[in-house]
PDB file of C-alpha atoms and ligand atoms in Angstrom:
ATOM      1  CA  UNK E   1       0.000   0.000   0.000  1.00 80.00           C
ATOM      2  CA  UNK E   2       2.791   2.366   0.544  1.00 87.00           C
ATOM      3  CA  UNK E   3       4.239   1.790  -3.146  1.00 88.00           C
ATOM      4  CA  UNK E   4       0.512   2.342  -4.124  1.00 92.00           C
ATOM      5  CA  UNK E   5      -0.048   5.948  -1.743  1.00 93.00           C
ATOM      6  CA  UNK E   6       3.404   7.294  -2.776  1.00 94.00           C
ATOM      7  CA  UNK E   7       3.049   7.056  -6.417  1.00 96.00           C
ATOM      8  CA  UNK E   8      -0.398   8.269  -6.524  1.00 97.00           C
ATOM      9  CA  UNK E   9       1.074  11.436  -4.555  1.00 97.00           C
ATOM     10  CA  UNK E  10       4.083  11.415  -7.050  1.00 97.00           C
ATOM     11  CA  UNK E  11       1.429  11.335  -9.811  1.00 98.00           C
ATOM     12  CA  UNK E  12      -0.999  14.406  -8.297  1.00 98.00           C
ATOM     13  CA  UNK E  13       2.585  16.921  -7.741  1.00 98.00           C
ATOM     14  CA  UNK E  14       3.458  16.143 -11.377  1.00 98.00           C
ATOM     15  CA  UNK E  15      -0.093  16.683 -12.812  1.00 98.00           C
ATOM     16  CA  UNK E  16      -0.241  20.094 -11.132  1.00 97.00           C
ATOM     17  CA  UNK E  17       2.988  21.068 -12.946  1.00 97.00           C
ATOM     18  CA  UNK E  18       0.696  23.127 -15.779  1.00 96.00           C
ATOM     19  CA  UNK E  19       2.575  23.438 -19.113  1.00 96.00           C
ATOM     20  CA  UNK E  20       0.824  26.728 -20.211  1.00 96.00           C
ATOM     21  CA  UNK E  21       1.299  28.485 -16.260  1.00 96.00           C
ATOM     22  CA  UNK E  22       4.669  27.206 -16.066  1.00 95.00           C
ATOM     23  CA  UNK E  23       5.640  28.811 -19.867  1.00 96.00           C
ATOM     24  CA  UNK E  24       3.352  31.877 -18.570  1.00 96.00           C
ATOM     25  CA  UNK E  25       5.499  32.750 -16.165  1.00 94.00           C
ATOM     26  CA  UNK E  26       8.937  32.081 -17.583  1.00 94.00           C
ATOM     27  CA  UNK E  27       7.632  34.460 -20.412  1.00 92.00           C
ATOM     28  CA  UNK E  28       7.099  37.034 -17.879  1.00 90.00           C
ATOM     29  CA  UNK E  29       4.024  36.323 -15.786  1.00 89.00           C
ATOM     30  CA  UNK E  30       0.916  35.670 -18.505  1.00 93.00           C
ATOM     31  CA  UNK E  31      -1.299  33.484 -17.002  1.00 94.00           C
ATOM     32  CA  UNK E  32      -3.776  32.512 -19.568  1.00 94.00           C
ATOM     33  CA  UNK E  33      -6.543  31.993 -17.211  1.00 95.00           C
ATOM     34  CA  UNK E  34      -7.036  35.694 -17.221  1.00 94.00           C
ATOM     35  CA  UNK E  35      -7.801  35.425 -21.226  1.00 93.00           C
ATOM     36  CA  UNK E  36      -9.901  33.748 -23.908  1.00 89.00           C
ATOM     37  CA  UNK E  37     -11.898  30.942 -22.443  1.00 85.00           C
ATOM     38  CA  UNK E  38     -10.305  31.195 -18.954  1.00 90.00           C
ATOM     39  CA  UNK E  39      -9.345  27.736 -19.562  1.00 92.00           C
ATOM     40  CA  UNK E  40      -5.196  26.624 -18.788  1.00 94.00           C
ATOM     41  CA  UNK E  41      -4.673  24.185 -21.052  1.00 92.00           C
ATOM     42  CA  UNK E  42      -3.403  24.124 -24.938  1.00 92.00           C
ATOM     43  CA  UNK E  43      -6.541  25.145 -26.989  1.00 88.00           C
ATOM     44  CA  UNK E  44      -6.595  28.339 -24.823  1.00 92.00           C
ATOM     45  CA  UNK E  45      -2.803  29.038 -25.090  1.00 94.00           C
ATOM     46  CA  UNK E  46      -3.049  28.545 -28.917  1.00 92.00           C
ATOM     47  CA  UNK E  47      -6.708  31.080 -29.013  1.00 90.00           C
ATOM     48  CA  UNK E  48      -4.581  33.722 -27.218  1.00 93.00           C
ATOM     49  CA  UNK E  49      -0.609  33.172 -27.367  1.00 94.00           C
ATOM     50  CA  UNK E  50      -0.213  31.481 -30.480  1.00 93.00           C
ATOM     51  CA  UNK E  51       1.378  28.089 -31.798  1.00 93.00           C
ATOM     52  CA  UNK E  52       4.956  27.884 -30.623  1.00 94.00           C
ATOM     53  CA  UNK E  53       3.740  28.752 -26.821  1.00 96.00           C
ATOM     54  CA  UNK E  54       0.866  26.329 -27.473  1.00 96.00           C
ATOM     55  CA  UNK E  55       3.246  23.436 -28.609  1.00 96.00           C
ATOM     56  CA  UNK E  56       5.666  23.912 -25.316  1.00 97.00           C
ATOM     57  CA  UNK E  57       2.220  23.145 -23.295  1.00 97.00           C
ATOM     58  CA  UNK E  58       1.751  20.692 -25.205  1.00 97.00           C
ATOM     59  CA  UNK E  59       4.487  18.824 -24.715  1.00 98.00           C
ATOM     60  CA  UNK E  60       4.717  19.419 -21.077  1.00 98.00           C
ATOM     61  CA  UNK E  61       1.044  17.997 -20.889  1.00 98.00           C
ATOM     62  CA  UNK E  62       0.826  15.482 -22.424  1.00 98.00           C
ATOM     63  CA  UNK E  63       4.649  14.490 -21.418  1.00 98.00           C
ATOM     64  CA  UNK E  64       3.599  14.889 -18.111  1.00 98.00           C
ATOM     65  CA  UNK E  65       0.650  12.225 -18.255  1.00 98.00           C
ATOM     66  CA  UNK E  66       3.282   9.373 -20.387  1.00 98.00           C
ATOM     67  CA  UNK E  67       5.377   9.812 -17.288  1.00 98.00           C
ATOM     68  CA  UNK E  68       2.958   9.506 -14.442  1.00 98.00           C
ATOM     69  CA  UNK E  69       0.827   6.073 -16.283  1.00 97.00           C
ATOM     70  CA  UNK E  70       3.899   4.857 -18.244  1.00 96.00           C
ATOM     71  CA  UNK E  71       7.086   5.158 -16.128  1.00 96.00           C
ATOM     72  CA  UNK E  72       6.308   6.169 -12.598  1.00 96.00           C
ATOM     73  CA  UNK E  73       4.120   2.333 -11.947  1.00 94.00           C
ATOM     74  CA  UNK E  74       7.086   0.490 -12.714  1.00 90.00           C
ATOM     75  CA  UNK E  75       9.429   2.822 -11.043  1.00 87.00           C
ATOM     76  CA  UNK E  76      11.553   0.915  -8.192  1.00 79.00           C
ATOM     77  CA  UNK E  77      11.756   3.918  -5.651  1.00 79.00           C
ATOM     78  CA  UNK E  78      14.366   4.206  -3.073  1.00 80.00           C
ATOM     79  CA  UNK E  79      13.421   2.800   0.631  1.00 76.00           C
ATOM     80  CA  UNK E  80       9.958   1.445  -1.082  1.00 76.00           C
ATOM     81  CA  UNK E  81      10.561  -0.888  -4.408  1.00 73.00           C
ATOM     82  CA  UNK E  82       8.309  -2.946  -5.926  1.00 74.00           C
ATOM     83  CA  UNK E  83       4.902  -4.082  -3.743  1.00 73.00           C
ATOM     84  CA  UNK E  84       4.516  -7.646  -5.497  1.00 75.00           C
ATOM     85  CA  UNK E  85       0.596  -7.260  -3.537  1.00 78.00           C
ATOM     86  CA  UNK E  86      -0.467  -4.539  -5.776  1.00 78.00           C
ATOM     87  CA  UNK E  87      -1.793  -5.245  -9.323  1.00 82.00           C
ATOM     88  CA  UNK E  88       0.431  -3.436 -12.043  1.00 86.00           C
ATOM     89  CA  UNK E  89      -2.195  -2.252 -13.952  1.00 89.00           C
ATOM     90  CA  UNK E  90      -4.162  -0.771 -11.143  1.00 92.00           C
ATOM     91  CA  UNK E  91      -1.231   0.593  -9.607  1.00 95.00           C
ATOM     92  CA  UNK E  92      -0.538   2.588 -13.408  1.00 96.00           C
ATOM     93  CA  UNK E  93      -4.679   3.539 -13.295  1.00 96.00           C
ATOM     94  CA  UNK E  94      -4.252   4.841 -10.336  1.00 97.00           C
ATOM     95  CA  UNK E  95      -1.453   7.350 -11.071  1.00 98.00           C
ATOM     96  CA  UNK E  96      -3.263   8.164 -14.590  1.00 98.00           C
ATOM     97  CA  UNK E  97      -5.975   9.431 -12.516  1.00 98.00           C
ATOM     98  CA  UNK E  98      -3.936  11.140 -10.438  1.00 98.00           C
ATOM     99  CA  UNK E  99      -1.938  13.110 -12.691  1.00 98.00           C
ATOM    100  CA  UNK E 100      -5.406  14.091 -14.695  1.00 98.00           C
ATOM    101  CA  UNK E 101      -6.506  15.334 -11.507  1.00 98.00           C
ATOM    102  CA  UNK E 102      -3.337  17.262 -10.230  1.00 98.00           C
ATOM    103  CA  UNK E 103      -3.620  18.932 -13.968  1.00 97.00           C
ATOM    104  CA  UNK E 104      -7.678  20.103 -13.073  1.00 97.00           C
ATOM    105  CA  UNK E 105      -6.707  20.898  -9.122  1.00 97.00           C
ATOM    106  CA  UNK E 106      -2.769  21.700  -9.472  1.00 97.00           C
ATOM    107  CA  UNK E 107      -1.411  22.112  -5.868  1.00 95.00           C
ATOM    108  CA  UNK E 108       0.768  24.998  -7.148  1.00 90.00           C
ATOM    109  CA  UNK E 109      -1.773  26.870  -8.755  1.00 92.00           C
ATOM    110  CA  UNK E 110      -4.686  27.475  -6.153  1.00 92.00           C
ATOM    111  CA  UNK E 111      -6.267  24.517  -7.666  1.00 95.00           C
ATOM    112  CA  UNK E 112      -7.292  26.091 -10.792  1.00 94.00           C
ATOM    113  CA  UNK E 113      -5.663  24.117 -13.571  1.00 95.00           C
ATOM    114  CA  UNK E 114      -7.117  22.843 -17.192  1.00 95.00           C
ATOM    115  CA  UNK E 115      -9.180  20.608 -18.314  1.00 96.00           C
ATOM    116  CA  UNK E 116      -7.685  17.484 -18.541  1.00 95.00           C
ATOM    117  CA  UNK E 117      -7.737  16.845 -22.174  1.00 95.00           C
ATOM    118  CA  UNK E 118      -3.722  16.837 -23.192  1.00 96.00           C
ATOM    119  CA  UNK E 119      -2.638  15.437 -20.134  1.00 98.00           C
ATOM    120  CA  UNK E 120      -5.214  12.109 -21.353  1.00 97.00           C
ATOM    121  CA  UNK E 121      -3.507  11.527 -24.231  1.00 97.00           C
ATOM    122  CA  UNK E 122      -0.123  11.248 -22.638  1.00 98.00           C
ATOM    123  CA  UNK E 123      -2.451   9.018 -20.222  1.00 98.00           C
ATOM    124  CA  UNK E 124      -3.246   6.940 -22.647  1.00 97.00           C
ATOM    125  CA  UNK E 125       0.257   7.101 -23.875  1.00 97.00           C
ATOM    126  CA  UNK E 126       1.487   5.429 -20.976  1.00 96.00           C
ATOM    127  CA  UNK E 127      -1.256   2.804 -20.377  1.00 95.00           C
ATOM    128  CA  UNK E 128      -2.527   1.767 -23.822  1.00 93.00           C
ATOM    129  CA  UNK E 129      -0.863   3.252 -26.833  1.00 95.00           C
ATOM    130  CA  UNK E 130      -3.276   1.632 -29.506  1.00 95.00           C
ATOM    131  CA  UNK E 131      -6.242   3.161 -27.642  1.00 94.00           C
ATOM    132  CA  UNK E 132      -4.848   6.420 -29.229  1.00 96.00           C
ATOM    133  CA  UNK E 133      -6.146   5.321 -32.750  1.00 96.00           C
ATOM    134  CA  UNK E 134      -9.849   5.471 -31.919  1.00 96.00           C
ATOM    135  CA  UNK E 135      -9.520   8.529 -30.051  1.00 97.00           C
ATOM    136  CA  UNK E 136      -7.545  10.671 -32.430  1.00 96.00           C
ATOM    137  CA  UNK E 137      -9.673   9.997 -35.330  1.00 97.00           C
ATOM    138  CA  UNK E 138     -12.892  10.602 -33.031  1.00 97.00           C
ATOM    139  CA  UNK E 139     -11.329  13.457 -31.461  1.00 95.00           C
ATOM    140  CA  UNK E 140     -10.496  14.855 -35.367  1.00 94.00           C
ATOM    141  CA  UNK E 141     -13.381  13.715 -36.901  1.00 94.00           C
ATOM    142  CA  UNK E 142     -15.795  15.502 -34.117  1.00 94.00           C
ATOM    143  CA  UNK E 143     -13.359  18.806 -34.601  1.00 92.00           C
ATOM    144  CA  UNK E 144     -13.455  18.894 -38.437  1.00 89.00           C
ATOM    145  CA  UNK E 145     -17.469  18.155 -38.459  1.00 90.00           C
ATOM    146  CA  UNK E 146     -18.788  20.283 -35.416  1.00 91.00           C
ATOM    147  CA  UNK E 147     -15.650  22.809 -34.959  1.00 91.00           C
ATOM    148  CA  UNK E 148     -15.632  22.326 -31.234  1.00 93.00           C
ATOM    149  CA  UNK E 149     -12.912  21.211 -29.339  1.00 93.00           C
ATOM    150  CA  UNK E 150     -14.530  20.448 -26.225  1.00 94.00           C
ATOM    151  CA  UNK E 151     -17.153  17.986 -27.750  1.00 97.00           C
ATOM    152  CA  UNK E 152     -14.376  16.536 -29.620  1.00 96.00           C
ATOM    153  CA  UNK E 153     -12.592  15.612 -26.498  1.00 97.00           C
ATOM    154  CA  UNK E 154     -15.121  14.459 -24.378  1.00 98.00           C
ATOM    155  CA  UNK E 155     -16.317  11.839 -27.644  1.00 98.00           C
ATOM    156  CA  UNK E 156     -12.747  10.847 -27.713  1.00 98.00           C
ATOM    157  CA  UNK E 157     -12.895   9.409 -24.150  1.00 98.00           C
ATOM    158  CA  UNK E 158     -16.042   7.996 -25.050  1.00 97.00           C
ATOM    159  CA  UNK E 159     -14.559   5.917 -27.815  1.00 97.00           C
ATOM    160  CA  UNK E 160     -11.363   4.839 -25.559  1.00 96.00           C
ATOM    161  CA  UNK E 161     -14.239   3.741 -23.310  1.00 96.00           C
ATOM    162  CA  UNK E 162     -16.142   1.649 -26.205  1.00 95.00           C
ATOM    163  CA  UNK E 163     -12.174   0.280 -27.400  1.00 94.00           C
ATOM    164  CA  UNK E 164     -11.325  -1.126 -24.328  1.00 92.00           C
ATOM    165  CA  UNK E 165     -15.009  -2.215 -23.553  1.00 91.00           C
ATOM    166  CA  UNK E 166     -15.053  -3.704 -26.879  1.00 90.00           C
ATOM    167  CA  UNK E 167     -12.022  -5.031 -28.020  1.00 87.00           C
ATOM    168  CA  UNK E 168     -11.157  -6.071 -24.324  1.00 75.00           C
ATOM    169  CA  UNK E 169      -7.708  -7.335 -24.345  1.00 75.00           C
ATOM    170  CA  UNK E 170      -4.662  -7.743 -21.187  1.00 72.00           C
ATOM    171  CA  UNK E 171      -6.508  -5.182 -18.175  1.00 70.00           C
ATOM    172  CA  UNK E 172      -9.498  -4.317 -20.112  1.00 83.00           C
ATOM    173  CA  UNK E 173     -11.385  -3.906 -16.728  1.00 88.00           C
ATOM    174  CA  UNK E 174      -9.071  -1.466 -14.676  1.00 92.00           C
ATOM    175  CA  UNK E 175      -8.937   0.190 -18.520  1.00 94.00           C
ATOM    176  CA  UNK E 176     -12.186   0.447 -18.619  1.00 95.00           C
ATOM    177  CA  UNK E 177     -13.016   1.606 -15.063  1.00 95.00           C
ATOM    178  CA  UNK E 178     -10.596   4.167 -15.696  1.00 96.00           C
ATOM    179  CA  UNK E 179     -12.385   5.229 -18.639  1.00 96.00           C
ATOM    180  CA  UNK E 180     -15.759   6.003 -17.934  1.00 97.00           C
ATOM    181  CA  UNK E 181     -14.432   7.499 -14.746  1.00 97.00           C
ATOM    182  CA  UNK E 182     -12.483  10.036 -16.967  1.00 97.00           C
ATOM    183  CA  UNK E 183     -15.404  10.462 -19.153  1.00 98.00           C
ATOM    184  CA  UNK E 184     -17.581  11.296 -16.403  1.00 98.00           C
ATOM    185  CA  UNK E 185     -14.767  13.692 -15.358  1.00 98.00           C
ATOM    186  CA  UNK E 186     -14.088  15.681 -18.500  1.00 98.00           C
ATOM    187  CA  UNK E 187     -17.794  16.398 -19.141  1.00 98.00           C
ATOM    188  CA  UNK E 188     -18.093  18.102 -15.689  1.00 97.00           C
ATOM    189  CA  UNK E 189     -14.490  19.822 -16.213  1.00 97.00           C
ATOM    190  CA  UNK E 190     -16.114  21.053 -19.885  1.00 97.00           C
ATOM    191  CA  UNK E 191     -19.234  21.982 -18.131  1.00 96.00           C
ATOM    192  CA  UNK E 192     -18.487  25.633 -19.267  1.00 94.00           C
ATOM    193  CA  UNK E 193     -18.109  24.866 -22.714  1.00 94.00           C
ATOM    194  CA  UNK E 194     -21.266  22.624 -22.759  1.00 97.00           C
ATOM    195  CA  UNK E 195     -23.163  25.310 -21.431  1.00 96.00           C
ATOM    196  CA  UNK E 196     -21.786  27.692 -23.904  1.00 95.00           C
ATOM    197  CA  UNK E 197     -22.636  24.746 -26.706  1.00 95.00           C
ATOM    198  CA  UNK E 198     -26.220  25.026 -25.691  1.00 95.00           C
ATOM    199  CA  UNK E 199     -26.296  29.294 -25.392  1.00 96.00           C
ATOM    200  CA  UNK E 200     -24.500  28.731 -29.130  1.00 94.00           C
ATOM    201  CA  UNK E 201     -21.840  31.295 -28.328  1.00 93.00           C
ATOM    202  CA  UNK E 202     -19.028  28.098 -27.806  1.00 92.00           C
ATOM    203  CA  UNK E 203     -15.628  29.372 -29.841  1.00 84.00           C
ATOM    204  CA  UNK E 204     -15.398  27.043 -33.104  1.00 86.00           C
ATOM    205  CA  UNK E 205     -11.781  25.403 -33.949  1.00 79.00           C
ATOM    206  CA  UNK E 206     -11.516  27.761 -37.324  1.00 68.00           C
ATOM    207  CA  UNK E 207     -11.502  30.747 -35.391  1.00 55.00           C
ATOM    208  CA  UNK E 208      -8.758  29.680 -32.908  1.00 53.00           C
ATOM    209  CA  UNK E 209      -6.386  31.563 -34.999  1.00 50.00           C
ATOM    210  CA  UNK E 210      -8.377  34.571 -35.530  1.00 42.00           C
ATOM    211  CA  UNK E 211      -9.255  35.201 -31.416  1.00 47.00           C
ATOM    212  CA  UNK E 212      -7.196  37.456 -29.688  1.00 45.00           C
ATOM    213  CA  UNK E 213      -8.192  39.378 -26.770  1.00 40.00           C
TER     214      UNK E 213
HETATM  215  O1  G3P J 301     -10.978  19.938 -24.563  1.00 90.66           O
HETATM  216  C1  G3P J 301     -10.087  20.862 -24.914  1.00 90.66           C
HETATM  217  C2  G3P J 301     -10.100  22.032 -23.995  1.00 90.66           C
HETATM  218  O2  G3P J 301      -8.781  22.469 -23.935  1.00 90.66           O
HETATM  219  C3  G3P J 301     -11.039  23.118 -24.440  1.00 90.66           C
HETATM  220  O3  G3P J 301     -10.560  24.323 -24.001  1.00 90.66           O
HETATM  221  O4  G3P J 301     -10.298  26.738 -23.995  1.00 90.66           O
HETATM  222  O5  G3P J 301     -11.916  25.723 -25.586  1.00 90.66           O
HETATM  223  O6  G3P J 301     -12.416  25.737 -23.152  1.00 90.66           O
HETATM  224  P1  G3P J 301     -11.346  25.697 -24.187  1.00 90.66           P
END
């Protein structure tokens, strides 16, 4: 239990590293919850900063969410090793959940963090790379058709939900417990941009470029 409690701890303090705050301030204190949607996450820092800035959250995001599912669970720390009690795979759902929720509630930023979205797909990075198939072309097919990223994202946890219910496979049940958890989780962290789906006043994808407060 102690490998288990540790790495889940690990997991949160990473996830509330946020790539966009983190770039904010080393480019002289913007904080892009203050602009555009509010939101700190990459769609936002590519509405109001532009690409390059967008791409370094990015990286940091999603990089962030391939360590915590993908490395940290197999990780033999100092003083604790490896609990032979604890199930791998729950032990690696457990820190993918943690990270996701360190990135929404980040520690070092009065718990005001993004939305989850990048920080999933290094998630799924880490814990089922082919999953990222059916949720890429969801996530671009939803983007291209309806021009909202949002809706996009939350459909493309909904089809890593129906992949690893479906096609089953080695730890389709911690996968899948995982997954509707997250889905459940994204639609209330994109509660905002629902809501603004249903006023019709949501930003589409094809003016990303053109919105700059
Ligand atoms: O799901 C993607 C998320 O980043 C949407 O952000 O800024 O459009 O609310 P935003």
């Amino acid at each position: 239990m102690l490998e288990l409690g540790i790495k889940t701890l690990l997991a949160y303090l990473l996830g509330s590293v946020i790539g966009s705050l983190l770039i904010g301030r080393l480019r002289g204190g913007v904080d892009i919850r203050t602009m555009g949607s509010g939101n700190a996450g990459g769609t936002n820092a590519l509405r109001t900063q532009g690409a390059g800035f967008a791409i370094q959250v990015m990286i940091i995001d999603v990089g962030k969410g391939w360590l915590a599912a993908g490395v940290l669970p197999s990780l033999s720390l100092p003083l604790i090793g490896i609990d032979p009690t604890i199930g791998r795979q729950w032990l690696a759902v457990a820190c993918a959940s943690a990270v996701v929720v360190g990135h929404v509630y980040p520690l070092w930023y009065e718990f005001r963090g993004g939305k989850g979205a990048a920080t999933l797909v290094g998630v799924v990075m880490g814990l089922k790379p082919v999953a990222l198939i059916p949720a890429v072309l969801t996530w671009l097919l939803i983007l291209i058709v309806s021009g909202f990223v949002g809706l996009a994202t939350m459909l493309a946890v909904a089809s890593f939900c129906i992949y690893v219910g479906v096609i089953g496979g080695e730890a389709s049940g911690a996968l899948l417990a995982f997954g509707i958890t997250m889905l459940v989780f994204v639609c209330y962290t994109h509660r905002s941009n629902i809501e603004r789906m249903r006023a019709g006043t949501e930003n589409r994808a094809h003016r990303l470029w053109l919105f700059r407060p």
